[in-house]
């Protein structure tokens, strides 16, 4: 997180959340500053550390640290939730598709460890066209067209290369959220909001990718959002069963995985 963004958060929270306003004790001495309280919360969130580990660094005891964390996550949700805790817009989805394609996985929009729904996109792999975006997952997930699992015991150079790429890309997201898997839902919501704020703040300055390599003309993309698709489909039993059948198509799942193996190789 850039200093400018952090100070923006500190400024909003200190002005609008009473807990973070500096207070004086009975002798007129000013207590903990807003900066100390926010820094405490951020450090606990960032490192997943215990509440008593910031005592020497920030001069806060365990009880105060817990209060800082609780009030901070509640303040983040209250002040920034409406703006940053939202469904993906078309531009967000297209950017995910571009990054996924740049890393060898056309049509890939993320990596998950929980139940999700596929968004409608169109992309081609190994000369074949597909219409369901997919997530990279580990081996516990079923063989559906929206899940692309790694290969536990890869045989042959092409399959080994695919497994290496799949696991490397998947672990990016899993590492980012691994610290918070056992935390309360409210902390997860605050972390997602903070993540989205950081992404927006640093969107044009990522060091992970040379943005010019995948932000090319639309004609050079194989993955794009399908604008002809509408989510306003009647939820009758025929449509529901049709969508269920497409998502759970094991033959299509294996075909897509085979095409990805060839594409990456």
Short mmCIF file of C-alpha atoms in Angstrom, two decimals:
data_model
loop_
_atom_site.label_atom_id
_atom_site.label_comp_id
_atom_site.label_asym_id
_atom_site.label_seq_id
_atom_site.Cartn_x
_atom_site.Cartn_y
_atom_site.Cartn_z
CA UNK A 1 0.00 0.00 0.00
CA UNK A 2 1.35 3.40 -1.01
CA UNK A 3 1.86 6.00 1.70
CA UNK A 4 -0.56 8.38 -0.03
CA UNK A 5 -3.37 5.84 0.07
CA UNK A 6 -2.61 4.87 3.66
CA UNK A 7 -2.69 8.50 4.79
CA UNK A 8 -5.98 8.98 2.93
CA UNK A 9 -7.44 6.10 4.94
CA UNK A 10 -6.02 7.49 8.19
CA UNK A 11 -7.49 10.91 7.42
CA UNK A 12 -10.98 9.56 6.69
CA UNK A 13 -11.02 7.26 9.69
CA UNK A 14 -9.66 9.85 12.13
CA UNK A 15 -12.26 12.40 11.02
CA UNK A 16 -15.29 10.12 10.88
CA UNK A 17 -14.69 7.29 13.38
CA UNK A 18 -14.70 8.52 16.98
CA UNK A 19 -12.41 5.76 18.29
CA UNK A 20 -9.48 7.03 16.19
CA UNK A 21 -9.62 10.65 17.29
CA UNK A 22 -6.76 11.62 19.65
CA UNK A 23 -7.90 11.91 23.26
CA UNK A 24 -6.46 13.48 26.40
CA UNK A 25 -6.18 11.82 29.78
CA UNK A 26 -6.96 13.36 33.16
CA UNK A 27 -3.64 15.22 33.15
CA UNK A 28 -4.21 16.69 29.73
CA UNK A 29 -1.71 14.44 27.97
CA UNK A 30 -2.58 13.39 24.44
CA UNK A 31 -2.93 9.64 24.06
CA UNK A 32 -2.40 7.43 21.03
CA UNK A 33 -2.51 9.17 17.68
CA UNK A 34 -4.72 8.14 14.77
CA UNK A 35 -1.58 7.12 12.91
CA UNK A 36 -0.50 4.77 15.70
CA UNK A 37 -3.91 3.11 15.88
CA UNK A 38 -4.24 2.63 12.12
CA UNK A 39 -0.66 1.39 11.77
CA UNK A 40 -1.32 -1.15 14.51
CA UNK A 41 -4.39 -2.51 12.72
CA UNK A 42 -2.64 -2.64 9.34
CA UNK A 43 0.37 -4.51 10.75
CA UNK A 44 -1.84 -7.13 12.41
CA UNK A 45 -3.82 -7.58 9.17
CA UNK A 46 -0.77 -7.66 6.93
CA UNK A 47 1.25 -10.17 8.93
CA UNK A 48 -1.53 -12.12 10.63
CA UNK A 49 0.34 -11.62 13.88
CA UNK A 50 -0.92 -11.84 17.44
CA UNK A 51 -2.23 -8.78 19.23
CA UNK A 52 0.73 -8.56 21.62
CA UNK A 53 3.44 -8.45 18.93
CA UNK A 54 3.23 -4.67 18.35
CA UNK A 55 3.79 -3.75 22.00
CA UNK A 56 7.42 -2.69 21.68
CA UNK A 57 7.15 -1.21 18.18
CA UNK A 58 4.03 0.93 18.67
CA UNK A 59 3.68 1.07 22.48
CA UNK A 60 0.30 -0.64 22.50
CA UNK A 61 -0.86 -3.43 24.75
CA UNK A 62 -2.80 -6.48 23.63
CA UNK A 63 -6.24 -5.17 24.61
CA UNK A 64 -5.73 -1.83 22.86
CA UNK A 65 -4.42 -3.59 19.76
CA UNK A 66 -7.55 -5.72 19.58
CA UNK A 67 -9.71 -2.61 19.88
CA UNK A 68 -7.74 -0.90 17.11
CA UNK A 69 -8.20 -3.89 14.82
CA UNK A 70 -11.92 -4.27 15.49
CA UNK A 71 -12.67 -0.57 15.03
CA UNK A 72 -10.43 -0.33 11.98
CA UNK A 73 -12.11 -3.14 10.02
CA UNK A 74 -15.55 -1.84 10.95
CA UNK A 75 -14.50 1.66 9.86
CA UNK A 76 -13.13 0.40 6.54
CA UNK A 77 -16.40 -1.39 5.76
CA UNK A 78 -18.50 1.60 6.86
CA UNK A 79 -16.51 4.26 4.99
CA UNK A 80 -15.40 2.43 1.85
CA UNK A 81 -17.63 -0.62 1.52
CA UNK A 82 -20.20 0.89 -0.85
CA UNK A 83 -17.51 1.98 -3.28
CA UNK A 84 -15.05 -0.89 -3.17
CA UNK A 85 -17.10 -3.93 -2.15
CA UNK A 86 -19.03 -4.43 -5.36
CA UNK A 87 -19.48 -6.86 -8.20
CA UNK A 88 -16.88 -6.83 -10.95
CA UNK A 89 -17.61 -4.45 -13.80
CA UNK A 90 -16.82 -5.20 -17.43
CA UNK A 91 -13.47 -3.39 -17.28
CA UNK A 92 -12.42 -5.43 -14.22
CA UNK A 93 -13.34 -8.69 -15.92
CA UNK A 94 -11.55 -7.79 -19.14
CA UNK A 95 -8.41 -6.89 -17.21
CA UNK A 96 -8.48 -10.28 -15.45
CA UNK A 97 -8.86 -11.99 -18.81
CA UNK A 98 -5.93 -10.02 -20.26
CA UNK A 99 -3.65 -10.91 -17.34
CA UNK A 100 -4.70 -14.55 -17.43
CA UNK A 101 -4.04 -14.78 -21.15
CA UNK A 102 -0.69 -13.05 -20.72
CA UNK A 103 0.30 -15.79 -18.27
CA UNK A 104 -0.77 -18.64 -20.52
CA UNK A 105 -4.39 -19.21 -19.45
CA UNK A 106 -6.91 -17.65 -21.88
CA UNK A 107 -10.36 -17.45 -20.26
CA UNK A 108 -9.01 -17.69 -16.70
CA UNK A 109 -10.50 -15.12 -14.31
CA UNK A 110 -9.13 -16.20 -10.95
CA UNK A 111 -8.16 -18.84 -8.44
CA UNK A 112 -10.59 -19.89 -5.74
CA UNK A 113 -10.84 -22.04 -2.63
CA UNK A 114 -14.63 -21.65 -2.31
CA UNK A 115 -17.78 -22.09 -4.37
CA UNK A 116 -18.12 -19.64 -7.27
CA UNK A 117 -20.10 -18.93 -10.41
CA UNK A 118 -18.57 -18.64 -13.86
CA UNK A 119 -19.03 -15.43 -15.81
CA UNK A 120 -19.84 -15.48 -19.51
CA UNK A 121 -16.85 -14.82 -21.74
CA UNK A 122 -15.56 -15.98 -25.11
CA UNK A 123 -11.99 -17.15 -25.69
CA UNK A 124 -10.02 -19.61 -27.79
CA UNK A 125 -7.41 -22.17 -26.75
CA UNK A 126 -5.45 -24.33 -29.17
CA UNK A 127 -7.71 -23.22 -32.02
CA UNK A 128 -10.94 -24.12 -30.20
CA UNK A 129 -13.54 -21.61 -28.97
CA UNK A 130 -15.00 -21.70 -25.46
CA UNK A 131 -17.75 -19.72 -23.75
CA UNK A 132 -17.38 -20.33 -20.02
CA UNK A 133 -14.66 -18.62 -17.97
CA UNK A 134 -12.87 -20.84 -15.50
CA UNK A 135 -11.01 -20.73 -12.19
CA UNK A 136 -7.77 -22.48 -11.35
CA UNK A 137 -8.28 -24.85 -8.43
CA UNK A 138 -6.61 -27.61 -6.49
CA UNK A 139 -7.52 -31.29 -6.66
CA UNK A 140 -10.52 -31.26 -4.31
CA UNK A 141 -12.80 -29.68 -6.92
CA UNK A 142 -14.98 -31.68 -9.33
CA UNK A 143 -14.21 -32.07 -13.03
CA UNK A 144 -16.41 -29.22 -14.24
CA UNK A 145 -15.83 -26.92 -17.19
CA UNK A 146 -15.45 -23.95 -14.83
CA UNK A 147 -12.65 -25.55 -12.79
CA UNK A 148 -9.18 -26.31 -14.14
CA UNK A 149 -7.23 -28.42 -11.68
CA UNK A 150 -3.54 -29.18 -11.70
CA UNK A 151 -2.23 -32.68 -12.47
CA UNK A 152 -0.96 -34.51 -9.40
CA UNK A 153 1.46 -36.89 -11.12
CA UNK A 154 2.27 -35.27 -14.48
CA UNK A 155 3.78 -37.50 -17.14
CA UNK A 156 5.66 -36.03 -20.08
CA UNK A 157 7.24 -32.59 -20.60
CA UNK A 158 4.05 -30.86 -21.82
CA UNK A 159 1.97 -32.00 -18.85
CA UNK A 160 4.77 -31.18 -16.40
CA UNK A 161 5.00 -27.66 -17.85
CA UNK A 162 1.22 -27.21 -17.59
CA UNK A 163 1.22 -28.32 -13.94
CA UNK A 164 4.04 -25.90 -13.11
CA UNK A 165 2.23 -22.98 -14.74
CA UNK A 166 -1.15 -23.82 -13.21
CA UNK A 167 0.21 -24.15 -9.69
CA UNK A 168 2.34 -21.00 -9.96
CA UNK A 169 -0.57 -18.84 -11.12
CA UNK A 170 -3.03 -20.37 -8.65
CA UNK A 171 -0.76 -19.85 -5.67
CA UNK A 172 -0.62 -16.08 -6.27
CA UNK A 173 -4.17 -15.66 -5.02
CA UNK A 174 -3.99 -18.38 -2.39
CA UNK A 175 -0.95 -16.76 -0.76
CA UNK A 176 -2.64 -13.36 -0.72
CA UNK A 177 -5.63 -14.67 1.22
CA UNK A 178 -4.04 -17.53 3.13
CA UNK A 179 -3.40 -15.40 6.20
CA UNK A 180 -7.08 -14.61 6.55
CA UNK A 181 -8.71 -17.98 5.91
CA UNK A 182 -9.27 -18.65 9.59
CA UNK A 183 -10.27 -15.10 10.48
CA UNK A 184 -13.76 -13.71 10.99
CA UNK A 185 -15.87 -12.77 7.97
CA UNK A 186 -15.79 -9.08 8.89
CA UNK A 187 -11.99 -9.08 8.62
CA UNK A 188 -12.21 -10.78 5.23
CA UNK A 189 -14.62 -8.08 4.01
CA UNK A 190 -12.30 -5.32 5.20
CA UNK A 191 -9.31 -7.01 3.55
CA UNK A 192 -11.15 -7.32 0.24
CA UNK A 193 -12.03 -3.62 0.39
CA UNK A 194 -8.42 -2.70 1.16
CA UNK A 195 -7.23 -4.95 -1.65
CA UNK A 196 -9.58 -3.25 -4.13
CA UNK A 197 -8.42 0.18 -2.95
CA UNK A 198 -4.78 -0.80 -3.48
CA UNK A 199 -5.55 -2.23 -6.94
CA UNK A 200 -7.26 0.99 -7.99
CA UNK A 201 -4.45 3.11 -6.57
CA UNK A 202 -1.67 1.10 -8.22
CA UNK A 203 -3.51 -0.12 -11.33
CA UNK A 204 -1.26 1.69 -13.79
CA UNK A 205 1.95 1.02 -11.91
CA UNK A 206 2.08 -2.74 -11.43
CA UNK A 207 5.57 -4.19 -11.42
CA UNK A 208 4.40 -7.77 -11.95
CA UNK A 209 3.46 -7.19 -15.58
CA UNK A 210 4.59 -5.10 -18.50
CA UNK A 211 1.10 -3.73 -19.09
CA UNK A 212 1.90 -2.83 -22.70
CA UNK A 213 2.38 -6.52 -23.49
CA UNK A 214 -1.29 -7.38 -22.99
CA UNK A 215 -3.06 -4.03 -23.36
CA UNK A 216 -3.02 -4.23 -27.12
CA UNK A 217 -5.69 -3.80 -29.74
CA UNK A 218 -8.81 -5.88 -29.20
CA UNK A 219 -8.10 -7.80 -32.43
CA UNK A 220 -5.03 -9.36 -30.76
CA UNK A 221 -7.01 -10.76 -27.83
CA UNK A 222 -8.47 -14.23 -27.78
CA UNK A 223 -10.29 -13.63 -24.47
CA UNK A 224 -13.02 -11.04 -24.17
CA UNK A 225 -16.24 -10.37 -22.31
CA UNK A 226 -19.25 -11.59 -24.25
CA UNK A 227 -21.45 -8.49 -24.58
CA UNK A 228 -24.18 -10.47 -26.33
CA UNK A 229 -24.76 -12.49 -23.19
CA UNK A 230 -27.43 -11.35 -20.76
CA UNK A 231 -28.01 -12.46 -17.21
CA UNK A 232 -31.74 -11.73 -17.56
CA UNK A 233 -32.51 -15.32 -18.54
CA UNK A 234 -35.78 -16.70 -17.13
CA UNK A 235 -34.97 -18.94 -14.18
CA UNK A 236 -37.20 -21.79 -15.33
CA UNK A 237 -36.26 -25.38 -14.79
CA UNK A 238 -35.14 -25.93 -18.40
CA UNK A 239 -32.63 -23.05 -18.31
CA UNK A 240 -31.37 -24.07 -14.89
CA UNK A 241 -30.83 -27.67 -15.95
CA UNK A 242 -29.16 -26.57 -19.18
CA UNK A 243 -26.68 -24.36 -17.33
CA UNK A 244 -26.03 -27.13 -14.81
CA UNK A 245 -25.32 -29.61 -17.59
CA UNK A 246 -22.89 -27.26 -19.36
CA UNK A 247 -20.95 -26.50 -16.19
CA UNK A 248 -20.71 -30.16 -15.15
CA UNK A 249 -19.68 -31.46 -18.56
CA UNK A 250 -16.68 -33.70 -17.77
CA UNK A 251 -15.85 -34.24 -21.41
CA UNK A 252 -15.62 -30.48 -22.01
CA UNK A 253 -13.56 -30.13 -18.82
CA UNK A 254 -11.00 -32.63 -20.09
CA UNK A 255 -10.99 -31.12 -23.57
CA UNK A 256 -10.25 -27.66 -22.18
CA UNK A 257 -7.46 -29.01 -19.98
CA UNK A 258 -5.92 -30.85 -22.94
CA UNK A 259 -6.11 -27.70 -25.05
CA UNK A 260 -4.45 -25.67 -22.28
CA UNK A 261 -1.63 -28.22 -22.04
CA UNK A 262 -0.99 -27.81 -25.78
CA UNK A 263 -1.37 -24.03 -25.60
CA UNK A 264 1.18 -23.61 -22.80
CA UNK A 265 3.61 -26.05 -24.38
#
